[in-house]
Amino acid sequence: METGRMRASIKRPPTPDAEDEDQDREPTLQEIINIKLIESGEKERLKELLRERLTECGWKDEMKSLCRSFTRKKGRNNVTVDDLVHLITPKGRAAVPDSVKAELLQRIRSFLQSAAL
Amino acid sequence: MSAPDENNKSSHTQLASHFFSELLDSVIMDVASESHRIARLGLDRNLDDEEEELRLSAQARARLADPSNSEANSKYVVDIFGQTHPPVASEIFDCMNCGRSIVAGRFAPHLEKCMGKGRKARVKATRSSTAAAQNR
């Protein structure tokens, strides 16, 4: 069905699908569980639980205090989210009380079992 | 336990750890974001108050060190409660030693003479309190 004149090709990057072979493979177990967690609402509930426990034990206050003193030093208009994330991530991960971690892990494991995976 | 169960269990543990870390990082991100917002919007009263205090105390120090602040000017200086003070305290009260009416601003020199602690102010031998002190 060509007309006399051929269109100049429009230069553009190849469509993603052609490159992304990964989309064709089976989702990992992790991905499947993630979807189940989200769809069932359990992921949100777990996050709320974690937030609540971390607030109760003073973890959140500790992190906010770190952010405050950093902000005081750096000047409040010079602070970026990135700064604060890098500041509190290592300390935040280390400061989670064992009981809180255990509780969350147990909840997650229960979910995994109940999801019959 | 049979082998498949054990495998299940360890993969469950691994998966649980993975999801816990994900949730924790998400909470950390939220806290950082919240703190950032508070910082940039100046919502942290304490932060502002501290900065304000540091600034004011630096100002006050500068003012004190400034030689151009003479006695005459100090009439118009306002203290932290917003009160001004006259350079010479003008309240009048009674000296507890001799019972005289004294202007507060002149009280120290008066006491010097009155209690015999300053120069040219000795010689009050008949006072019983002094006598008692000497006899002890």
Coordinates of C-alpha atoms in Angstrom, one line a residue:
Chain A
M1 CA 0.0 0.0 0.0
E2 CA 2.9 2.4 -0.6
T3 CA 2.2 5.7 -2.1
G4 CA 4.8 7.2 -4.5
R5 CA 6.5 9.1 -1.7
M6 CA 8.0 7.3 1.3
R7 CA 7.9 9.0 4.6
A8 CA 11.1 9.8 6.2
S9 CA 11.5 7.6 9.2
I10 CA 10.8 9.2 12.5
K11 CA 13.7 8.7 14.7
R12 CA 12.7 7.6 18.1
P13 CA 14.0 5.1 20.6
P14 CA 12.7 1.5 20.2
T15 CA 9.5 0.8 22.1
P16 CA 10.3 -0.5 25.5
D17 CA 8.5 -3.8 25.0
A18 CA 10.9 -5.0 22.4
E19 CA 13.8 -4.4 24.8
D20 CA 12.2 -5.6 28.0
E21 CA 12.3 -9.3 27.8
D22 CA 11.9 -9.5 31.6
Q23 CA 8.3 -8.7 31.4
D24 CA 7.7 -12.1 29.8
R25 CA 9.1 -14.2 32.6
E26 CA 7.2 -15.5 35.5
P27 CA 6.9 -13.1 38.5
T28 CA 9.1 -14.1 41.4
L29 CA 7.6 -15.4 44.6
Q30 CA 8.5 -12.2 46.2
E31 CA 6.5 -10.3 43.6
I32 CA 3.6 -12.5 44.0
I33 CA 3.6 -12.1 47.8
N34 CA 4.0 -8.4 47.4
I35 CA 0.9 -8.2 45.3
K36 CA -1.1 -10.4 47.7
L37 CA 0.1 -8.2 50.6
I38 CA -1.0 -5.0 48.9
E39 CA -4.3 -6.4 47.5
S40 CA -5.4 -7.8 50.8
G41 CA -4.6 -4.5 52.6
E42 CA -2.2 -6.4 54.9
K43 CA 0.8 -4.3 53.7
E44 CA -0.9 -1.1 54.8
R45 CA -1.9 -2.6 58.1
L46 CA 1.6 -3.9 58.7
K47 CA 3.1 -0.5 58.0
E48 CA 0.6 1.1 60.4
L49 CA 1.5 -1.4 63.1
L50 CA 5.2 -0.7 62.6
R51 CA 4.7 3.0 62.6
E52 CA 2.6 2.8 65.8
R53 CA 5.2 0.6 67.6
L54 CA 8.1 2.8 66.6
T55 CA 6.3 5.9 67.8
E56 CA 5.4 4.3 71.2
C57 CA 8.9 3.3 71.9
G58 CA 10.3 6.7 71.1
W59 CA 12.1 5.7 68.0
K60 CA 10.4 8.3 65.9
D61 CA 11.2 11.0 68.4
E62 CA 14.8 10.0 68.3
M63 CA 14.9 10.2 64.5
K64 CA 13.2 13.6 64.5
S65 CA 15.6 14.8 67.1
L66 CA 18.5 13.8 64.9
C67 CA 16.9 15.6 62.0
R68 CA 16.4 18.7 64.1
S69 CA 20.0 19.0 65.2
F70 CA 21.2 18.4 61.7
T71 CA 18.9 21.1 60.5
R72 CA 20.1 23.5 63.2
K73 CA 23.7 23.0 62.0
K74 CA 23.1 23.1 58.3
G75 CA 20.5 25.8 58.3
R76 CA 16.9 25.1 57.8
N77 CA 16.8 26.3 54.2
N78 CA 19.8 24.2 53.2
V79 CA 18.4 20.8 54.2
T80 CA 17.3 18.3 51.6
V81 CA 15.1 15.2 52.0
D82 CA 18.1 13.3 50.8
D83 CA 20.3 14.6 53.6
L84 CA 17.8 13.5 56.2
V85 CA 17.2 10.1 54.6
H86 CA 21.0 9.4 54.5
L87 CA 21.2 10.7 58.1
I88 CA 18.6 8.6 59.7
T89 CA 18.6 5.4 57.6
P90 CA 21.6 3.7 59.2
K91 CA 20.7 4.8 62.7
G92 CA 17.0 4.1 62.1
R93 CA 17.6 0.5 61.0
A94 CA 19.9 -0.1 64.0
A95 CA 17.6 1.4 66.6
V96 CA 14.5 -0.7 66.0
P97 CA 13.8 -2.6 69.3
D98 CA 14.1 -6.3 69.0
S99 CA 10.5 -6.8 70.3
V100 CA 9.1 -4.6 67.6
K101 CA 11.1 -6.4 64.9
A102 CA 10.0 -9.8 66.2
E103 CA 6.4 -8.8 66.3
L104 CA 6.4 -7.6 62.7
L105 CA 8.3 -10.6 61.5
Q106 CA 5.8 -12.9 63.2
R107 CA 2.9 -11.1 61.6
I108 CA 4.5 -11.3 58.2
R109 CA 5.3 -15.0 58.6
S110 CA 1.7 -15.7 59.6
F111 CA 0.5 -14.0 56.4
L112 CA 2.9 -16.1 54.4
Q113 CA 1.6 -19.2 55.9
S114 CA -2.0 -18.2 55.5
A115 CA -1.5 -17.3 51.9
A116 CA -0.4 -20.9 51.5
L117 CA 2.8 -20.2 49.7
Chain B
M1 CA 10.2 -32.0 59.9
S2 CA 10.3 -33.0 56.3
A3 CA 12.6 -31.3 53.9
P4 CA 10.1 -29.3 52.0
D5 CA 8.8 -27.7 55.2
E6 CA 12.2 -26.7 56.2
N7 CA 12.9 -25.1 52.9
N8 CA 9.6 -23.3 53.2
K9 CA 10.4 -22.1 56.6
S10 CA 13.8 -20.6 55.7
S11 CA 12.4 -19.0 52.6
H12 CA 9.6 -17.6 54.7
T13 CA 12.1 -16.2 57.1
Q14 CA 14.0 -14.6 54.3
L15 CA 10.9 -13.2 52.7
A16 CA 9.7 -11.9 56.0
S17 CA 13.0 -10.1 56.5
H18 CA 12.8 -8.6 53.1
F19 CA 9.3 -7.3 53.6
F20 CA 10.2 -6.0 57.1
S21 CA 13.1 -4.1 55.6
E22 CA 10.9 -2.6 53.0
L23 CA 8.4 -1.5 55.5
L24 CA 11.0 0.0 57.8
D25 CA 12.7 1.9 54.9
S26 CA 9.3 3.2 54.0
V27 CA 8.7 4.5 57.5
I28 CA 12.1 6.0 57.6
M29 CA 11.4 7.8 54.4
D30 CA 8.2 9.2 55.9
V31 CA 9.9 10.5 59.0
A32 CA 12.6 12.1 56.9
S33 CA 10.0 13.7 54.7
E34 CA 8.0 15.0 57.6
S35 CA 11.1 16.4 59.3
H36 CA 12.2 18.0 56.1
R37 CA 8.8 19.7 55.8
I38 CA 8.9 20.9 59.4
A39 CA 12.4 22.3 58.8
R40 CA 11.6 24.1 55.6
L41 CA 8.3 25.5 56.7
G42 CA 9.8 26.7 60.0
L43 CA 7.2 24.7 62.0
D44 CA 9.6 23.7 64.6
R45 CA 9.0 26.3 67.3
N46 CA 11.9 25.2 69.4
L47 CA 14.3 25.5 66.5
D48 CA 13.2 29.0 65.7
D49 CA 13.2 30.0 69.4
E50 CA 16.7 28.7 69.9
E51 CA 17.9 30.5 66.7
E52 CA 16.1 33.6 67.9
E53 CA 17.8 33.4 71.4
L54 CA 21.2 32.9 69.9
R55 CA 20.7 35.9 67.7
L56 CA 19.4 38.1 70.5
S57 CA 22.2 37.1 72.9
A58 CA 24.8 37.9 70.2
Q59 CA 23.1 41.2 69.7
A60 CA 23.1 41.9 73.4
R61 CA 26.8 41.0 73.7
A62 CA 27.6 43.3 70.8
R63 CA 25.6 46.1 72.5
L64 CA 27.4 45.7 75.8
A65 CA 30.8 45.7 74.1
D66 CA 29.9 48.8 72.2
P67 CA 31.7 51.8 73.9
S68 CA 29.1 54.2 72.6
N69 CA 26.6 53.0 75.1
S70 CA 27.2 55.5 77.9
E71 CA 25.3 56.0 81.2
A72 CA 23.1 58.6 79.6
N73 CA 21.9 56.2 77.0
S74 CA 21.0 53.5 79.5
K75 CA 17.8 55.2 80.4
Y76 CA 16.3 54.0 77.2
V77 CA 17.4 50.5 77.3
V78 CA 14.7 47.9 77.7
D79 CA 15.2 44.7 79.6
I80 CA 13.8 41.3 78.8
F81 CA 10.4 42.1 80.4
G82 CA 10.1 45.3 78.4
Q83 CA 10.7 47.5 81.4
T84 CA 13.0 50.5 81.3
H85 CA 15.2 51.4 84.3
P86 CA 16.4 54.8 85.4
P87 CA 20.2 54.9 85.7
V88 CA 20.0 55.6 89.4
A89 CA 17.5 53.5 91.4
S90 CA 15.2 56.1 93.0
E91 CA 13.2 54.0 95.4
I92 CA 13.4 55.2 99.0
F93 CA 13.4 52.8 102.0
D94 CA 14.7 52.7 105.5
C95 CA 18.2 51.5 106.4
M96 CA 17.9 48.5 108.7
N97 CA 21.0 49.5 110.5
C98 CA 20.4 53.1 111.5
G99 CA 16.7 53.5 110.5
R100 CA 17.3 56.5 108.2
S101 CA 15.4 57.0 105.0
I102 CA 17.8 56.2 102.2
V103 CA 17.5 56.5 98.4
A104 CA 18.2 53.0 97.0
G105 CA 20.8 54.3 94.6
R106 CA 22.8 55.8 97.5
F107 CA 22.4 52.8 99.8
A108 CA 25.8 51.1 99.3
P109 CA 27.8 54.2 100.1
H110 CA 25.5 54.9 103.0
L111 CA 26.0 51.3 104.4
E112 CA 29.7 51.7 104.1
K113 CA 29.6 54.6 106.5
C114 CA 26.7 53.3 108.5
M115 CA 28.2 49.9 109.2
G116 CA 31.8 51.0 109.5
K117 CA 33.2 49.0 106.7
G118 CA 34.4 51.8 104.4
R119 CA 37.1 54.5 104.8
K120 CA 36.7 57.3 107.3
A121 CA 33.7 55.6 108.7
R122 CA 35.1 53.9 111.9
V123 CA 34.5 55.1 115.5
K124 CA 31.1 53.9 116.6
A125 CA 32.3 52.2 119.7
T126 CA 29.1 52.7 121.7
R127 CA 27.0 50.5 119.4
S128 CA 26.1 47.4 121.3
S129 CA 26.2 45.1 118.3
T130 CA 29.8 46.1 117.4
A131 CA 30.8 45.8 121.1
A132 CA 29.3 42.3 121.2
A133 CA 31.1 41.3 118.1
Q134 CA 34.4 42.6 119.5
N135 CA 33.9 40.8 122.8
R136 CA 33.3 37.4 121.2

